[in-house]
Amino acid sequence: DYYWNEILQLANEYPDQRSLSVDFTDIEKFDRELSKEFLDHPEELIMAAEVALKEIDLPVEKSLEEAHVRVIRIPNRIPIRELRSKHLARFIAIEGMIRKATEVRPRITKAAFECLRCGYITFVDQNSFRFEEPFAGCEGESCGKKGPFKIRIEESTFIDAQKLQIQESPENLKGGSQPQSLEVDSEDDLTGNVTPGDRVIINGILKSRQRTLKDGKSTFYDLVLEANSIEQLDKDYDELEITTEDEEEILELSRDPEIYGKIVSSVAPSIYGYEDIKEALALQLFSGVVKNLPDGSRIRGDIHIMLVGDPGIAKSQLLRYVVKLSPRGVFTSGRSASASGLTAAAVKDDLNDGRWTIEGGALVMADMGIAAVDEMDKMKTEDKSALHEAMEQQTISIAKAGIIATLKSRCALLGAANPKYGRFDRYEGLAEQINMPPALLSRFDLIFVLLDTPDHTLDTKIANHILQSHYAGELFEQREKLPGSHITEDFVEAEMEMIEPVIQPEIMRKYVAYARKNVFPVMEEDARVYLINFYTDLRKTGESKNTPVPVTARQLEALVRLSEASARIRLSNTVTLEDAKTKFLSATIMSPGLTF
Ligand code: ADP
Ligand code: MG
């Protein structure tokens, strides 16, 4: 009654189309009891619905024998880390990112065994994990022999199967905790539709599978989600909830004439100095505008930044802070242990008895966000070569063992690297010192070289700042943890002031998400002219000396992105001359061959 048109359409397209999609809210409207029953006993109810579909009287000469009923928009959304045994056999929705996907391969569902003595064919349903043979022997009349049998492939039934692994998305992780993941079984027309990096909601029935030990079965079970339907999510910042009050606060902040400075100073206030870097990091958070041109090409808006320098000067701390402020930040180290590393890999995996699996690495999981990669100098060679593509085209291609796949990695890269000899040598090229090819370095919009040179005034200031943060931290901890402490809240607050961000991280994340989603600035004429002149003037300096050019068009594009990001900080849809005159005009011009 409710889905008659959809059923007719399905009947028309069947068997190319094999699924009827049913909105859970419709079941709720139709019968509340039934909808509750459905969540608790999904298996029987889906089966009943599929039987009904099979038996329905259609105006066309077709039977929807193998059609599926797929239920979407399930309210029962459960974070992966909160899955418990009470959820077993229930219908649940899991939201996250696809981390791994195996190849799509046939799975036998009904095996045809031909008896070699009498020729009779016995069918055995294959519902479990293990391949079942005819236990009771041949079903042929007066045969009943226990074989031998020969399997008849053309008589058997197969279904396409694919295993997936879904992982919590970066924006749902609190305080840099490790993301958890869940295995998913998908079949038939659900297979082959998602790739690692995709954001999805998978609705299905939670099943358990007994672990096997070397000497028998274990009492522990692993969880597997049997997918009933997969909903693709928009890769937007929708997951980060921005309430109307938040929006008001964001708009209010944006009207502050000092907003630019406030945003910049709210990046890592506990780190002293580095105003330029903090400004660059703020611009990276807001990002330039992605452009899709009519010829089908796409220009990235993400700003890639590299911090190179002596050890112990807060590079890693800055990276961690940016991840905290980014609506979608992923932190990894260049020498990460996983097979997929930074980019992606095709591996023979334990997910499914040696089937080839594509696994997305950090840059895939950070799609539409920021990937902070520490210790980039220790990166694997494969990652290094894949990074060229990942940074400019923002895709990662895999061609291995017959698998050809392209994953998306539309993220900004924030790298940190230590120089090879521990300390930075100003008389040697940057590229050699951090063990990275110049072609890769040139893809960074900004490269900062941080040198740790002793300087009494500066050292005193840094030391004071560090001691102050520790002091304020000590006060805070003592007040919290020691019941009899005499320290007052006001006192702690006063001492904290210096390292307190003007804009709190929670609202800053929302501000960034809001800007990236709602602000698309266009550059004004005078700003454009300014950048063109700046660029051509710089190129001229190379012309006269007949030396390799100090800047390339890449740096010009970098300037455009930085200017756009600058306008976005004000939530302004216009890039003004002021935005274009960013102070990085000289910092961007660090070409990789240069010595310092
Ligand atoms: P790196 O990754 O550059 O080797 P880290 O980020 O691990 O260095 O920093 C080492 C420590 O020194 C951190 O605890 C950091 O807070 C402190 N530190 C270094 N420079 C500063 C600074 N300018 N202001 C505050 N703390 C600093
Ligand atoms: Mg470090």
Coordinates of C-alpha atoms and ligand atoms in Angstrom, one line a residue:
D1 CA 0.0 0.0 0.0
Y2 CA 2.7 2.4 0.9
Y3 CA 5.4 1.5 -1.6
W4 CA 3.4 0.5 -4.6
N5 CA 5.1 2.9 -7.0
E6 CA 8.5 1.9 -5.8
I7 CA 7.6 -1.8 -6.1
L8 CA 6.4 -1.3 -9.7
Q9 CA 9.6 0.5 -10.5
L10 CA 11.6 -2.3 -9.0
A11 CA 9.6 -4.9 -10.9
N12 CA 10.4 -3.0 -14.1
E13 CA 14.1 -2.8 -13.5
Y14 CA 14.4 -6.3 -11.9
P15 CA 16.9 -8.1 -11.9
D16 CA 19.3 -5.2 -12.7
Q17 CA 17.9 -3.4 -9.7
R18 CA 17.4 -5.8 -6.8
S19 CA 16.5 -3.7 -3.8
L20 CA 13.5 -2.0 -2.4
S21 CA 14.5 0.8 -0.1
V22 CA 12.2 1.4 2.8
D23 CA 12.4 4.4 5.0
F24 CA 12.2 3.4 8.7
T25 CA 10.2 6.5 9.5
D26 CA 7.5 5.2 7.2
I27 CA 7.3 2.0 9.2
E28 CA 7.0 4.1 12.3
K29 CA 4.2 6.1 10.8
F30 CA 2.5 2.9 9.6
D31 CA 2.7 1.0 12.9
R32 CA 4.8 2.0 15.9
E33 CA 4.7 -1.4 17.4
L34 CA 5.9 -3.0 14.2
S35 CA 8.8 -0.5 14.0
K36 CA 9.9 -1.4 17.5
E37 CA 9.6 -5.1 16.8
F38 CA 11.7 -4.5 13.7
L39 CA 14.6 -3.1 15.6
D40 CA 14.5 -6.0 18.1
H41 CA 13.9 -8.9 15.7
P42 CA 15.1 -7.6 12.4
E43 CA 16.0 -11.0 10.9
E44 CA 12.5 -12.4 10.9
L45 CA 10.9 -9.2 9.8
I46 CA 13.2 -8.6 6.9
M47 CA 12.6 -12.1 5.8
A48 CA 8.9 -11.7 6.1
A49 CA 9.1 -8.5 4.0
E50 CA 11.1 -10.2 1.4
V51 CA 8.6 -13.1 1.2
A52 CA 5.8 -10.6 0.9
L53 CA 7.7 -9.0 -2.0
K54 CA 8.1 -12.3 -3.7
E55 CA 4.4 -13.2 -3.4
I56 CA 3.0 -9.8 -4.4
D57 CA 0.7 -9.8 -7.4
L58 CA 2.5 -7.8 -10.0
P59 CA 1.0 -6.4 -13.2
V60 CA 4.1 -7.6 -15.1
E61 CA 5.3 -11.1 -15.8
K62 CA 8.0 -11.2 -13.2
S63 CA 8.7 -12.5 -9.8
L64 CA 10.9 -10.7 -7.4
E65 CA 12.5 -13.9 -6.3
E66 CA 15.8 -12.6 -5.2
A67 CA 14.9 -9.0 -4.3
H68 CA 16.0 -7.4 -1.0
V69 CA 14.2 -5.1 1.3
R70 CA 16.7 -2.6 2.6
V71 CA 15.7 -0.3 5.5
I72 CA 17.3 3.1 5.8
R73 CA 17.2 6.0 8.2
I74 CA 17.5 3.9 11.3
P75 CA 17.3 6.1 14.5
N76 CA 19.3 3.5 16.5
R77 CA 22.7 5.0 15.8
I78 CA 25.4 3.5 18.0
P79 CA 29.1 4.6 18.2
I80 CA 31.4 1.7 17.5
R81 CA 33.1 2.0 20.9
E82 CA 29.7 1.6 22.6
L83 CA 28.7 -1.7 21.0
R84 CA 27.9 -4.2 23.7
S85 CA 26.5 -7.7 23.8
K86 CA 23.0 -6.3 24.3
H87 CA 23.1 -5.0 20.7
L88 CA 23.6 -8.5 19.3
A89 CA 21.0 -9.5 16.8
R90 CA 19.5 -6.0 16.9
F91 CA 19.1 -3.7 13.9
I92 CA 21.5 -0.8 14.4
A93 CA 23.1 2.0 12.4
I94 CA 26.8 2.6 12.5
E95 CA 28.3 5.8 11.2
G96 CA 31.9 6.2 10.2
M97 CA 34.4 6.0 7.5
I98 CA 35.3 3.1 5.4
R99 CA 38.9 2.1 6.2
K100 CA 39.3 -1.2 4.4
A101 CA 37.4 -2.8 1.6
T102 CA 38.2 -6.2 0.1
E103 CA 37.7 -7.2 -3.5
V104 CA 34.2 -8.2 -4.5
R105 CA 34.2 -12.0 -4.8
P106 CA 31.5 -14.6 -5.2
R107 CA 30.4 -16.6 -2.2
I108 CA 28.5 -19.8 -2.7
T109 CA 25.0 -19.9 -1.2
K110 CA 23.7 -23.1 -2.5
A111 CA 26.1 -25.8 -3.6
A112 CA 25.2 -28.5 -6.1
F113 CA 26.8 -31.9 -5.5
E114 CA 26.7 -34.5 -8.2
C115 CA 26.9 -38.0 -6.9
L116 CA 29.5 -39.9 -9.0
R117 CA 27.7 -43.2 -8.5
C118 CA 24.1 -42.4 -9.4
G119 CA 24.5 -38.9 -11.1
Y120 CA 21.8 -37.4 -8.8
I121 CA 22.4 -33.8 -7.8
T122 CA 22.0 -32.9 -4.1
F123 CA 21.7 -29.3 -3.1
V124 CA 23.2 -28.0 0.2
D125 CA 22.5 -24.5 1.5
Q126 CA 25.6 -22.7 2.6
N127 CA 24.6 -20.3 5.3
S128 CA 27.5 -20.5 7.7
F129 CA 31.1 -19.6 7.3
R130 CA 32.3 -23.1 6.7
F131 CA 31.6 -25.0 3.5
E132 CA 29.0 -27.7 4.1
E133 CA 29.0 -31.0 2.3
P134 CA 26.1 -33.4 2.0
F135 CA 26.2 -34.9 5.5
A136 CA 23.3 -37.3 5.0
G137 CA 24.8 -38.6 1.8
C138 CA 23.3 -38.5 -1.7
E139 CA 19.6 -37.8 -1.8
G140 CA 19.1 -39.7 -5.0
E141 CA 16.5 -42.4 -4.9
S142 CA 17.8 -45.5 -3.2
C143 CA 21.4 -44.2 -3.4
G144 CA 22.2 -42.6 -0.1
K145 CA 26.0 -43.1 -0.6
K146 CA 28.4 -40.8 1.2
G147 CA 30.0 -39.9 -2.1
P148 CA 32.2 -39.3 -3.9
F149 CA 30.7 -36.1 -5.0
K150 CA 31.7 -33.6 -7.6
I151 CA 30.7 -30.0 -7.2
R152 CA 28.7 -28.5 -10.2
I153 CA 29.5 -24.9 -10.4
E154 CA 27.0 -24.0 -13.1
E155 CA 24.2 -25.6 -11.0
S156 CA 25.2 -23.9 -7.8
T157 CA 24.1 -20.4 -6.7
F158 CA 26.6 -17.6 -5.9
I159 CA 26.2 -14.2 -4.5
D160 CA 28.7 -11.3 -4.6
A161 CA 30.3 -10.6 -1.3
Q162 CA 32.6 -8.0 0.1
K163 CA 34.0 -7.4 3.5
L164 CA 34.5 -3.8 4.8
Q165 CA 35.9 -2.3 7.8
I166 CA 34.3 0.8 9.1
Q167 CA 36.1 3.1 11.5
E168 CA 35.0 6.0 13.7
S169 CA 35.4 9.3 11.8
P170 CA 38.1 11.7 13.1
E171 CA 35.5 14.4 14.2
N172 CA 33.8 12.0 16.5
L173 CA 37.0 11.3 18.5
K174 CA 37.4 13.1 21.7
G175 CA 40.9 14.0 22.9
G176 CA 42.9 12.2 20.3
S177 CA 41.8 8.7 21.3
Q178 CA 42.5 5.9 18.9
P179 CA 39.6 5.2 16.5
Q180 CA 37.9 1.9 16.8
S181 CA 36.6 -0.2 14.0
L182 CA 34.0 -2.8 13.1
E183 CA 33.9 -5.5 10.4
V184 CA 31.1 -5.5 8.0
D185 CA 29.8 -8.1 5.6
S186 CA 28.0 -6.9 2.6
E187 CA 26.4 -8.9 -0.2
D188 CA 24.9 -8.7 -3.6
D189 CA 24.0 -5.2 -4.9
L190 CA 25.5 -3.6 -1.8
T191 CA 29.0 -4.7 -2.9
G192 CA 31.5 -2.6 -4.8
N193 CA 29.9 0.7 -4.0
V194 CA 32.2 2.2 -1.4
T195 CA 35.9 2.8 -1.2
P196 CA 38.2 3.6 1.7
G197 CA 37.7 7.1 2.9
D198 CA 34.0 7.2 2.1
R199 CA 31.7 8.4 4.9
V200 CA 28.8 6.2 5.4
I201 CA 26.0 5.0 7.6
I202 CA 25.8 1.2 7.5
N203 CA 22.5 -0.2 8.8
G204 CA 22.4 -3.9 9.6
I205 CA 22.2 -6.7 12.1
L206 CA 24.9 -7.1 14.6
K207 CA 26.2 -10.6 14.6
S208 CA 28.9 -12.4 16.5
R209 CA 31.4 -14.8 15.3
Q210 CA 33.3 -17.2 17.5
R211 CA 37.0 -16.9 17.6
T212 CA 39.0 -19.9 16.9
L213 CA 42.1 -20.9 18.7
K214 CA 44.9 -23.2 17.6
D215 CA 43.3 -26.0 19.6
G216 CA 39.6 -25.5 19.3
K217 CA 37.1 -22.8 19.8
S218 CA 37.3 -19.8 22.1
T219 CA 34.6 -18.5 24.4
F220 CA 35.1 -15.0 23.0
Y221 CA 33.2 -13.7 20.0
D222 CA 34.0 -11.1 17.5
L223 CA 31.5 -8.6 16.3
V224 CA 30.4 -8.4 12.6
L225 CA 27.8 -6.2 11.2
E226 CA 25.7 -7.8 8.5
A227 CA 24.9 -4.9 6.3
N228 CA 21.3 -4.5 5.2
S229 CA 21.7 -1.0 3.7
I230 CA 24.5 1.5 3.2
E231 CA 23.8 5.3 3.1
Q232 CA 26.5 7.5 1.6
L233 CA 27.1 10.7 3.6
D234 CA 27.9 14.0 2.2
K235 CA 31.5 14.8 2.9
D236 CA 30.6 18.0 4.6
Y237 CA 31.0 19.1 8.1
D238 CA 27.4 18.1 9.0
E239 CA 28.6 15.8 11.7
L240 CA 29.8 18.6 13.8
E241 CA 26.7 20.0 15.2
I242 CA 26.3 23.7 15.1
T243 CA 23.3 24.9 17.0
T244 CA 21.5 28.2 16.5
E245 CA 23.2 29.6 19.6
D246 CA 26.6 28.5 18.2
E247 CA 25.8 30.2 15.0
E248 CA 24.9 33.4 16.7
E249 CA 28.1 33.3 18.7
I250 CA 30.1 32.7 15.5
L251 CA 28.5 35.6 13.6
E252 CA 29.0 37.8 16.7
L253 CA 32.7 36.9 16.7
S254 CA 33.1 37.5 13.0
R255 CA 31.9 41.1 13.4
D256 CA 34.7 41.8 15.9
P257 CA 37.2 44.0 14.0
E258 CA 40.0 42.2 15.9
I259 CA 38.8 38.7 14.9
Y260 CA 41.9 38.0 12.8
G261 CA 44.3 38.6 15.6
K262 CA 42.0 36.7 18.0
I263 CA 41.9 33.6 15.9
V264 CA 45.6 33.6 15.3
S265 CA 46.4 34.0 19.0
S266 CA 44.0 31.2 19.9
V267 CA 46.3 28.8 18.1
A268 CA 48.5 27.1 20.6
P269 CA 48.7 29.9 23.2
S270 CA 50.8 27.7 25.5
I271 CA 53.6 27.9 22.9
Y272 CA 55.5 31.1 23.0
G273 CA 56.2 33.2 19.9
Y274 CA 56.0 31.8 16.4
E275 CA 53.4 34.4 15.4
D276 CA 54.0 33.8 11.7
I277 CA 53.6 30.1 12.0
K278 CA 50.5 30.4 14.1
E279 CA 49.0 32.8 11.5
A280 CA 49.9 30.3 8.8
L281 CA 48.3 27.5 10.8
A282 CA 45.1 29.6 11.3
L283 CA 44.9 30.2 7.5
Q284 CA 45.5 26.4 6.9
L285 CA 42.5 25.6 9.2
F286 CA 40.2 27.9 7.2
S287 CA 41.7 26.9 3.8
G288 CA 41.3 28.4 0.4
V289 CA 38.4 27.8 -1.9
V290 CA 38.2 24.5 -3.9
K291 CA 37.4 25.3 -7.5
N292 CA 35.7 23.0 -9.9
L293 CA 36.3 24.3 -13.4
P294 CA 34.1 23.6 -16.4
D295 CA 36.7 21.5 -18.1
G296 CA 36.3 19.0 -15.3
S297 CA 39.5 19.9 -13.5
R298 CA 39.7 20.7 -9.9
I299 CA 42.0 23.2 -8.1
R300 CA 42.8 22.4 -4.5
G301 CA 42.0 24.9 -1.8
D302 CA 44.0 23.1 0.9
I303 CA 47.1 24.8 2.1
H304 CA 50.0 22.5 2.7
I305 CA 52.5 23.6 5.4
M306 CA 55.9 22.2 6.4
L307 CA 57.7 22.9 9.6
V308 CA 61.4 21.9 9.5
G309 CA 63.8 22.5 12.3
D310 CA 65.9 21.7 15.2
P311 CA 64.5 19.3 17.8
G312 CA 62.7 20.5 20.9
I313 CA 61.2 23.7 19.5
A314 CA 57.6 22.7 19.8
K315 CA 56.9 21.4 16.3
S316 CA 55.1 18.4 17.5
Q317 CA 53.1 20.4 20.0
L318 CA 52.0 22.8 17.2
L319 CA 50.8 19.9 15.1
R320 CA 48.8 18.4 18.0
Y321 CA 47.1 21.7 18.6
V322 CA 46.1 22.1 15.0
V323 CA 44.5 18.6 15.0
K324 CA 42.6 19.7 18.0
L325 CA 41.3 22.8 16.3
S326 CA 40.5 21.2 13.0
P327 CA 36.9 19.9 12.6
R328 CA 38.5 16.9 11.1
G329 CA 42.1 16.3 12.1
V330 CA 44.2 13.2 12.0
F331 CA 47.6 13.0 13.6
T332 CA 50.2 10.4 12.5
S333 CA 53.8 9.9 12.4
G334 CA 55.8 9.4 9.2
R335 CA 57.1 6.1 10.5
S336 CA 53.6 4.8 11.3
A337 CA 53.5 1.0 11.6
S338 CA 50.4 0.1 9.6
A339 CA 50.7 -1.3 6.2
S340 CA 48.7 1.5 4.6
G341 CA 51.0 4.1 6.1
L342 CA 50.3 7.6 5.1
T343 CA 48.6 7.0 1.8
A344 CA 47.0 3.6 1.0
A345 CA 47.9 0.1 0.3
A346 CA 46.6 -3.1 -1.3
V347 CA 47.4 -5.9 1.1
K348 CA 46.6 -9.5 1.5
D349 CA 44.7 -9.1 4.7
D350 CA 43.5 -11.0 7.7
L351 CA 40.1 -9.4 7.1
N352 CA 39.2 -12.3 4.8
D353 CA 41.3 -15.4 4.2
G354 CA 43.9 -13.7 2.0
R355 CA 41.7 -11.7 -0.2
W356 CA 43.2 -8.5 -1.5
T357 CA 42.1 -5.6 0.6
I358 CA 42.5 -1.9 0.0
E359 CA 43.3 0.0 3.1
G360 CA 43.2 3.7 3.3
G361 CA 46.0 5.5 5.2
A362 CA 46.1 8.7 7.2
L363 CA 45.7 11.0 4.2
V364 CA 42.6 9.1 3.1
M365 CA 41.0 9.1 6.6
A366 CA 41.7 12.9 6.8
D367 CA 39.7 13.6 3.6
M368 CA 38.2 17.1 3.9
G369 CA 40.3 17.8 6.9
I370 CA 43.9 18.3 8.0
A371 CA 46.4 15.5 8.2
A372 CA 49.2 16.3 10.6
V373 CA 52.3 14.2 9.9
D374 CA 55.1 14.3 12.3
E375 CA 58.6 13.0 11.6
M376 CA 58.1 13.3 7.9
D377 CA 61.8 12.7 7.3
K378 CA 61.3 9.1 8.4
M379 CA 58.6 8.4 5.9
K380 CA 58.6 5.2 3.8
T381 CA 59.7 5.5 0.2
E382 CA 56.4 4.3 -1.1
D383 CA 54.6 6.9 0.8
K384 CA 57.0 9.6 -0.5
S385 CA 56.2 8.7 -4.1
A386 CA 52.4 8.5 -3.5
L387 CA 52.5 11.9 -1.7
H388 CA 53.3 13.7 -5.0
E389 CA 49.9 12.8 -6.3
A390 CA 48.1 13.1 -2.9
M391 CA 49.3 16.6 -2.4
E392 CA 48.5 18.1 -5.8
Q393 CA 45.7 16.0 -7.3
Q394 CA 44.4 15.0 -3.9
T395 CA 43.8 11.5 -4.9
I396 CA 45.8 8.3 -4.2
S397 CA 46.0 5.7 -6.9
I398 CA 46.7 2.1 -6.3
A399 CA 47.7 -0.3 -9.0
K400 CA 48.8 -3.6 -7.6
A401 CA 47.8 -7.3 -8.0
G402 CA 45.2 -6.4 -10.5
I403 CA 43.5 -3.9 -8.3
I404 CA 43.2 -0.5 -9.7
A405 CA 41.6 2.0 -7.4
T406 CA 41.7 5.7 -6.8
L407 CA 41.0 7.0 -3.3
K408 CA 40.3 10.6 -2.4
S409 CA 42.5 12.5 -0.1
R410 CA 41.3 16.0 -0.2
C411 CA 43.1 17.2 2.9
A412 CA 45.6 19.8 3.9
L413 CA 48.9 18.4 4.9
L414 CA 50.8 19.8 7.9
G415 CA 54.2 18.2 8.1
A416 CA 57.0 18.4 10.6
A417 CA 60.5 17.2 9.9
N418 CA 63.7 17.0 11.8
P419 CA 67.0 17.6 9.9
K420 CA 69.1 14.6 9.3
Y421 CA 72.1 15.6 11.5
G422 CA 69.9 16.6 14.4
R423 CA 70.6 20.2 13.8
F424 CA 69.8 22.3 10.8
D425 CA 72.8 23.2 8.7
R426 CA 72.3 26.6 7.1
Y427 CA 74.8 25.9 4.4
E428 CA 73.3 22.8 3.0
G429 CA 70.2 22.4 0.9
L430 CA 66.9 21.9 2.7
A431 CA 65.8 18.9 0.5
E432 CA 68.8 16.7 1.4
Q433 CA 68.7 17.6 5.1
I434 CA 65.1 16.3 5.5
N435 CA 65.5 13.5 3.1
M436 CA 62.7 14.7 0.8
P437 CA 62.8 15.2 -3.0
P438 CA 62.6 18.8 -4.2
A439 CA 59.5 18.0 -6.3
L440 CA 57.7 17.0 -3.2
L441 CA 58.9 20.1 -1.2
S442 CA 57.7 22.4 -3.9
R443 CA 54.1 21.2 -3.3
F444 CA 54.1 22.8 0.1
D445 CA 52.5 26.3 0.1
L446 CA 54.6 27.4 3.0
I447 CA 57.8 26.0 4.4
F448 CA 59.1 27.3 7.7
V449 CA 62.6 26.6 8.8
L450 CA 62.9 27.0 12.6
L451 CA 66.3 27.4 14.0
D452 CA 67.2 27.1 17.6
T453 CA 69.7 29.8 18.1
P454 CA 70.5 31.0 21.6
D455 CA 69.4 34.5 22.2
H456 CA 69.3 35.8 25.7
T457 CA 66.2 38.0 25.6
L458 CA 64.2 35.5 23.6
D459 CA 65.3 32.6 25.8
T460 CA 64.3 34.4 28.9
K461 CA 60.8 35.1 27.4
I462 CA 60.4 31.5 26.3
A463 CA 61.6 30.2 29.7
N464 CA 59.2 32.5 31.5
H465 CA 56.3 31.4 29.3
I466 CA 57.1 27.7 29.8
L467 CA 57.4 28.2 33.6
Q468 CA 54.2 30.2 33.7
S469 CA 52.3 27.5 31.9
H470 CA 53.7 24.9 34.3
Y471 CA 52.9 27.1 37.3
A472 CA 49.4 27.7 36.2
G473 CA 49.0 24.0 35.5
E474 CA 50.3 23.1 39.0
L475 CA 47.9 25.5 40.6
F476 CA 45.0 24.1 38.7
E477 CA 45.9 20.5 39.5
Q478 CA 46.4 21.2 43.2
R479 CA 43.1 23.0 43.5
E480 CA 41.3 20.2 41.7
K481 CA 43.0 17.2 43.4
L482 CA 43.9 18.4 46.9
P483 CA 40.7 18.8 49.0
G484 CA 42.3 21.1 51.6
S485 CA 44.0 23.4 49.1
H486 CA 43.8 27.2 49.8
I487 CA 44.1 28.1 46.1
T488 CA 41.1 30.0 44.9
E489 CA 39.5 29.7 41.5
D490 CA 40.1 33.4 40.7
F491 CA 43.7 33.0 41.5
V492 CA 44.1 30.0 39.1
E493 CA 42.2 31.9 36.4
A494 CA 44.4 34.9 36.8
E495 CA 47.6 32.9 36.4
M496 CA 46.1 30.9 33.5
E497 CA 45.3 34.1 31.6
M498 CA 48.5 34.2 29.6
I499 CA 48.0 30.7 28.2
E500 CA 44.2 30.8 27.9
P501 CA 43.0 31.0 24.3
V502 CA 40.9 34.0 23.5
I503 CA 38.5 31.7 21.6
Q504 CA 38.0 28.4 23.2
P505 CA 38.9 25.3 21.1
E506 CA 35.3 24.0 21.0
I507 CA 33.8 27.1 19.5
M508 CA 36.9 27.6 17.3
R509 CA 36.3 24.2 15.7
K510 CA 32.8 25.2 15.0
Y511 CA 33.8 28.6 13.6
V512 CA 36.2 26.9 11.2
A513 CA 33.6 24.4 10.1
Y514 CA 31.1 27.1 9.6
A515 CA 33.5 29.2 7.6
R516 CA 34.5 26.3 5.3
K517 CA 31.0 25.4 4.7
N518 CA 29.4 28.8 4.2
V519 CA 32.0 31.2 3.0
F520 CA 33.2 31.3 -0.6
P521 CA 35.1 34.5 -1.2
V522 CA 35.8 36.1 -4.5
M523 CA 39.0 38.2 -5.1
E524 CA 38.6 41.9 -5.9
E525 CA 40.3 43.4 -8.9
D526 CA 43.0 45.4 -7.0
A527 CA 44.0 42.3 -5.0
R528 CA 44.4 40.3 -8.2
V529 CA 46.5 43.0 -9.8
Y530 CA 48.6 43.2 -6.7
L531 CA 49.4 39.4 -6.7
I532 CA 50.1 39.4 -10.5
N533 CA 52.6 42.3 -10.1
F534 CA 54.2 40.7 -7.1
Y535 CA 54.7 37.5 -8.9
T536 CA 56.0 38.9 -12.2
D537 CA 58.4 41.1 -10.3
L538 CA 59.9 38.2 -8.5
R539 CA 60.2 36.2 -11.7
K540 CA 62.1 39.2 -13.2
T541 CA 64.8 38.9 -10.6
G542 CA 65.6 35.4 -12.1
E543 CA 65.5 36.7 -15.6
S544 CA 68.4 39.2 -15.3
K545 CA 70.8 36.8 -13.6
N546 CA 69.9 33.9 -15.9
T547 CA 69.7 31.6 -12.9
P548 CA 66.9 29.1 -12.1
V549 CA 63.7 30.9 -11.3
P550 CA 63.2 31.4 -7.6
V551 CA 59.4 31.1 -7.8
T552 CA 57.0 29.0 -9.8
A553 CA 53.3 29.3 -10.6
R554 CA 52.8 27.0 -7.6
Q555 CA 53.8 29.7 -5.2
L556 CA 51.4 32.1 -6.9
E557 CA 48.6 29.7 -6.4
A558 CA 49.7 29.4 -2.8
L559 CA 49.3 33.2 -2.4
V560 CA 45.8 33.0 -3.8
R561 CA 44.8 30.3 -1.3
L562 CA 46.3 32.2 1.6
S563 CA 44.4 35.3 0.6
E564 CA 41.1 33.4 0.4
A565 CA 41.7 31.8 3.8
S566 CA 42.3 35.3 5.2
A567 CA 38.9 36.5 4.0
R568 CA 37.3 33.4 5.4
I569 CA 38.5 34.2 8.9
R570 CA 36.3 37.3 8.8
L571 CA 33.5 35.2 7.2
S572 CA 33.8 37.6 4.3
N573 CA 32.8 36.7 0.8
T574 CA 35.3 39.2 -0.7
V575 CA 39.1 38.8 -0.9
T576 CA 40.4 42.3 -0.4
L577 CA 43.8 43.9 -1.1
E578 CA 44.4 43.6 2.6
D579 CA 43.9 39.9 2.4
A580 CA 46.3 39.6 -0.5
K581 CA 49.0 41.5 1.3
T582 CA 49.7 38.6 3.7
K583 CA 53.0 38.7 5.3
F584 CA 54.0 35.4 3.9
L585 CA 54.8 36.9 0.6
S586 CA 58.4 36.3 1.4
A587 CA 58.0 33.1 3.3
T588 CA 56.4 31.3 0.4
I589 CA 59.4 32.0 -1.7
M590 CA 61.5 29.5 0.0
S591 CA 62.3 27.3 -3.0
P592 CA 63.5 23.9 -2.0
G593 CA 67.0 24.1 -3.7
L594 CA 67.8 27.2 -1.6
T595 CA 70.3 27.2 1.1
F596 CA 69.8 29.3 4.2
Ligands
ADP1 P1 59.9 19.0 18.5 O1 58.8 18.3 18.0 O2 60.1 20.3 17.7 O3 61.1 18.3 18.7 P2 58.2 19.3 20.9 O4 57.0 19.7 20.2 O5 58.2 17.9 21.3 O6 59.5 19.6 20.0 O7 58.5 20.2 22.1 C1 59.4 20.0 23.2 C2 58.9 20.6 24.4 O8 59.4 22.0 24.5 C3 57.4 20.7 24.5 O9 57.0 20.3 25.8 C4 57.1 22.2 24.3 O10 56.0 22.6 25.0 C5 58.4 22.9 24.8 N1 58.6 24.1 24.0 C6 59.5 24.3 23.1 N2 59.5 25.5 22.6 C7 58.5 26.2 23.2 C8 58.0 27.5 23.2 N3 58.4 28.4 22.3 N4 57.0 27.8 24.0 C9 56.5 26.9 24.9 N5 57.0 25.7 25.0 C10 58.0 25.3 24.2
MG2 MG 58.7 16.2 17.5

